[in-house]
């Protein structure tokens, strides 16, 4: 470990495993923005003989790993991608309607008593 808190290590085992990592403190001294960052990789041979290598980063966004053997999500459909872009654009412009209740400060007029109220008369369905 270095005096600034950063570190680096690597090793290999007799059975072919390899590990390496580096880490540091991101935004040191900046309240609410400090984050530990670790980047590294490890590799080994799977029981079926397949070589496995994983590279990763761990930071304020979480742990993210990549490797040829790891599944990948399907692509985002075009319509959903476009909707996400429109949402991001509206957020930037401050025009996104979040559905929250926002009372409008308008004065509502009460009906004037001098106006006649409309009355509707309906005939009785049956007369006896």
Tab-separated table of C-alpha atoms in Angstrom:
chain	number	residue	atom	x	y	z
A	1	UNK	CA	0.000	0.000	0.000
A	2	UNK	CA	1.241	3.452	-0.885
A	3	UNK	CA	1.106	6.503	1.383
A	4	UNK	CA	-1.830	7.915	-0.629
A	5	UNK	CA	-3.843	4.737	0.021
A	6	UNK	CA	-3.442	3.311	-3.473
A	7	UNK	CA	-2.306	-0.267	-3.928
A	8	UNK	CA	-1.396	-2.826	-6.523
A	9	UNK	CA	-0.822	-6.566	-6.352
A	10	UNK	CA	-0.603	-9.635	-8.529
A	11	UNK	CA	0.130	-13.311	-8.099
A	12	UNK	CA	-0.038	-16.643	-9.872
A	13	UNK	CA	-0.673	-20.063	-8.360
A	14	UNK	CA	0.836	-23.402	-9.266
A	15	UNK	CA	-2.367	-24.552	-10.983
A	16	UNK	CA	-2.357	-21.603	-13.408
A	17	UNK	CA	-4.641	-19.142	-11.623
A	18	UNK	CA	-3.645	-15.504	-12.029
A	19	UNK	CA	-4.895	-12.465	-10.122
A	20	UNK	CA	-4.028	-8.791	-10.374
A	21	UNK	CA	-5.641	-5.621	-9.008
A	22	UNK	CA	-5.003	-1.927	-8.481
A	23	UNK	CA	-6.948	0.401	-6.241
A	24	UNK	CA	-7.098	4.032	-5.237
A	25	UNK	CA	-9.327	6.587	-3.550
A	26	UNK	CA	-11.259	8.698	-6.043
A	27	UNK	CA	-11.976	12.345	-5.091
A	28	UNK	CA	-10.081	12.201	-1.772
A	29	UNK	CA	-11.303	14.727	0.763
A	30	UNK	CA	-14.414	15.642	-1.232
A	31	UNK	CA	-17.351	15.000	1.082
A	32	UNK	CA	-20.045	12.730	-0.416
A	33	UNK	CA	-17.891	12.180	-3.527
A	34	UNK	CA	-15.112	9.978	-2.206
A	35	UNK	CA	-15.137	6.476	-3.632
A	36	UNK	CA	-12.808	3.526	-3.559
A	37	UNK	CA	-11.966	2.241	-7.024
A	38	UNK	CA	-10.527	-1.210	-7.654
A	39	UNK	CA	-9.733	-2.521	-11.120
A	40	UNK	CA	-8.431	-5.968	-11.748
A	41	UNK	CA	-8.690	-9.341	-13.358
A	42	UNK	CA	-8.451	-13.010	-12.550
A	43	UNK	CA	-8.114	-16.071	-14.697
A	44	UNK	CA	-8.289	-19.823	-14.243
A	45	UNK	CA	-9.076	-22.981	-16.147
A	46	UNK	CA	-12.628	-24.320	-15.835
A	47	UNK	CA	-13.137	-28.041	-15.068
A	48	UNK	CA	-13.928	-28.668	-18.754
A	49	UNK	CA	-10.565	-27.136	-19.761
A	50	UNK	CA	-11.946	-23.771	-20.907
A	51	UNK	CA	-9.711	-20.826	-19.987
A	52	UNK	CA	-11.715	-18.232	-18.053
A	53	UNK	CA	-10.670	-14.589	-17.702
A	54	UNK	CA	-12.671	-11.951	-15.863
A	55	UNK	CA	-11.829	-8.253	-15.804
A	56	UNK	CA	-13.661	-6.032	-13.357
A	57	UNK	CA	-14.048	-2.618	-11.843
A	58	UNK	CA	-15.602	-1.871	-8.477
A	59	UNK	CA	-16.422	1.738	-7.639
A	60	UNK	CA	-19.293	3.995	-6.565
A	61	UNK	CA	-21.395	2.441	-9.338
A	62	UNK	CA	-20.942	-1.089	-7.991
A	63	UNK	CA	-19.116	-4.176	-9.228
A	64	UNK	CA	-19.006	-4.674	-12.998
A	65	UNK	CA	-17.378	-7.720	-14.527
A	66	UNK	CA	-16.679	-8.685	-18.122
A	67	UNK	CA	-15.652	-11.995	-19.589
A	68	UNK	CA	-16.242	-13.933	-22.787
A	69	UNK	CA	-18.010	-16.663	-20.787
A	70	UNK	CA	-20.461	-14.295	-19.050
A	71	UNK	CA	-23.957	-13.851	-20.503
A	72	UNK	CA	-24.841	-10.527	-22.067
A	73	UNK	CA	-28.288	-8.924	-22.083
A	74	UNK	CA	-30.236	-8.696	-25.331
A	75	UNK	CA	-30.124	-5.346	-27.130
A	76	UNK	CA	-32.601	-2.687	-26.032
A	77	UNK	CA	-35.504	-2.474	-28.522
A	78	UNK	CA	-35.402	0.639	-30.705
A	79	UNK	CA	-38.712	2.034	-29.377
A	80	UNK	CA	-37.570	1.723	-25.757
A	81	UNK	CA	-34.192	3.277	-26.563
A	82	UNK	CA	-35.971	6.223	-28.216
A	83	UNK	CA	-38.267	6.617	-25.192
A	84	UNK	CA	-35.245	6.656	-22.866
A	85	UNK	CA	-33.625	9.332	-25.037
A	86	UNK	CA	-36.795	11.459	-24.935
A	87	UNK	CA	-36.982	11.115	-21.145
A	88	UNK	CA	-33.334	12.157	-20.780
A	89	UNK	CA	-33.916	15.126	-23.087
A	90	UNK	CA	-36.999	16.227	-21.113
A	91	UNK	CA	-35.064	15.909	-17.845
A	92	UNK	CA	-32.301	18.115	-19.254
A	93	UNK	CA	-34.817	20.730	-20.388
A	94	UNK	CA	-36.800	20.530	-17.160
A	95	UNK	CA	-39.975	19.571	-19.009
A	96	UNK	CA	-40.363	16.012	-17.741
A	97	UNK	CA	-43.820	15.363	-16.292
A	98	UNK	CA	-43.204	13.012	-13.378
A	99	UNK	CA	-46.895	12.642	-12.616
A	100	UNK	CA	-46.523	14.398	-9.272
A	101	UNK	CA	-49.399	16.561	-8.066
A	102	UNK	CA	-48.589	20.233	-8.502
A	103	UNK	CA	-51.445	22.480	-7.408
A	104	UNK	CA	-51.949	25.379	-9.743
A	105	UNK	CA	-52.342	28.692	-8.033
A	106	UNK	CA	-55.435	29.851	-9.861
A	107	UNK	CA	-58.437	31.470	-8.312
A	108	UNK	CA	-61.598	29.588	-9.069
A	109	UNK	CA	-64.691	31.712	-9.586
A	110	UNK	CA	-67.863	30.811	-7.801
A	111	UNK	CA	-71.066	30.984	-9.790
A	112	UNK	CA	-72.727	34.344	-9.486
A	113	UNK	CA	-76.112	34.080	-7.763
A	114	UNK	CA	-77.634	36.430	-10.344
A	115	UNK	CA	-77.141	33.783	-13.028
A	116	UNK	CA	-80.063	31.465	-13.497
A	117	UNK	CA	-79.329	27.843	-12.938
A	118	UNK	CA	-80.335	25.544	-15.744
A	119	UNK	CA	-82.926	22.995	-14.755
A	120	UNK	CA	-83.813	19.984	-16.794
A	121	UNK	CA	-87.226	18.341	-16.509
A	122	UNK	CA	-87.683	14.772	-17.591
A	123	UNK	CA	-91.150	13.280	-18.238
A	124	UNK	CA	-92.277	10.530	-15.935
A	125	UNK	CA	-91.832	7.130	-17.540
A	126	UNK	CA	-95.399	5.973	-16.713
A	127	UNK	CA	-98.550	7.764	-15.659
A	128	UNK	CA	-101.208	5.948	-13.668
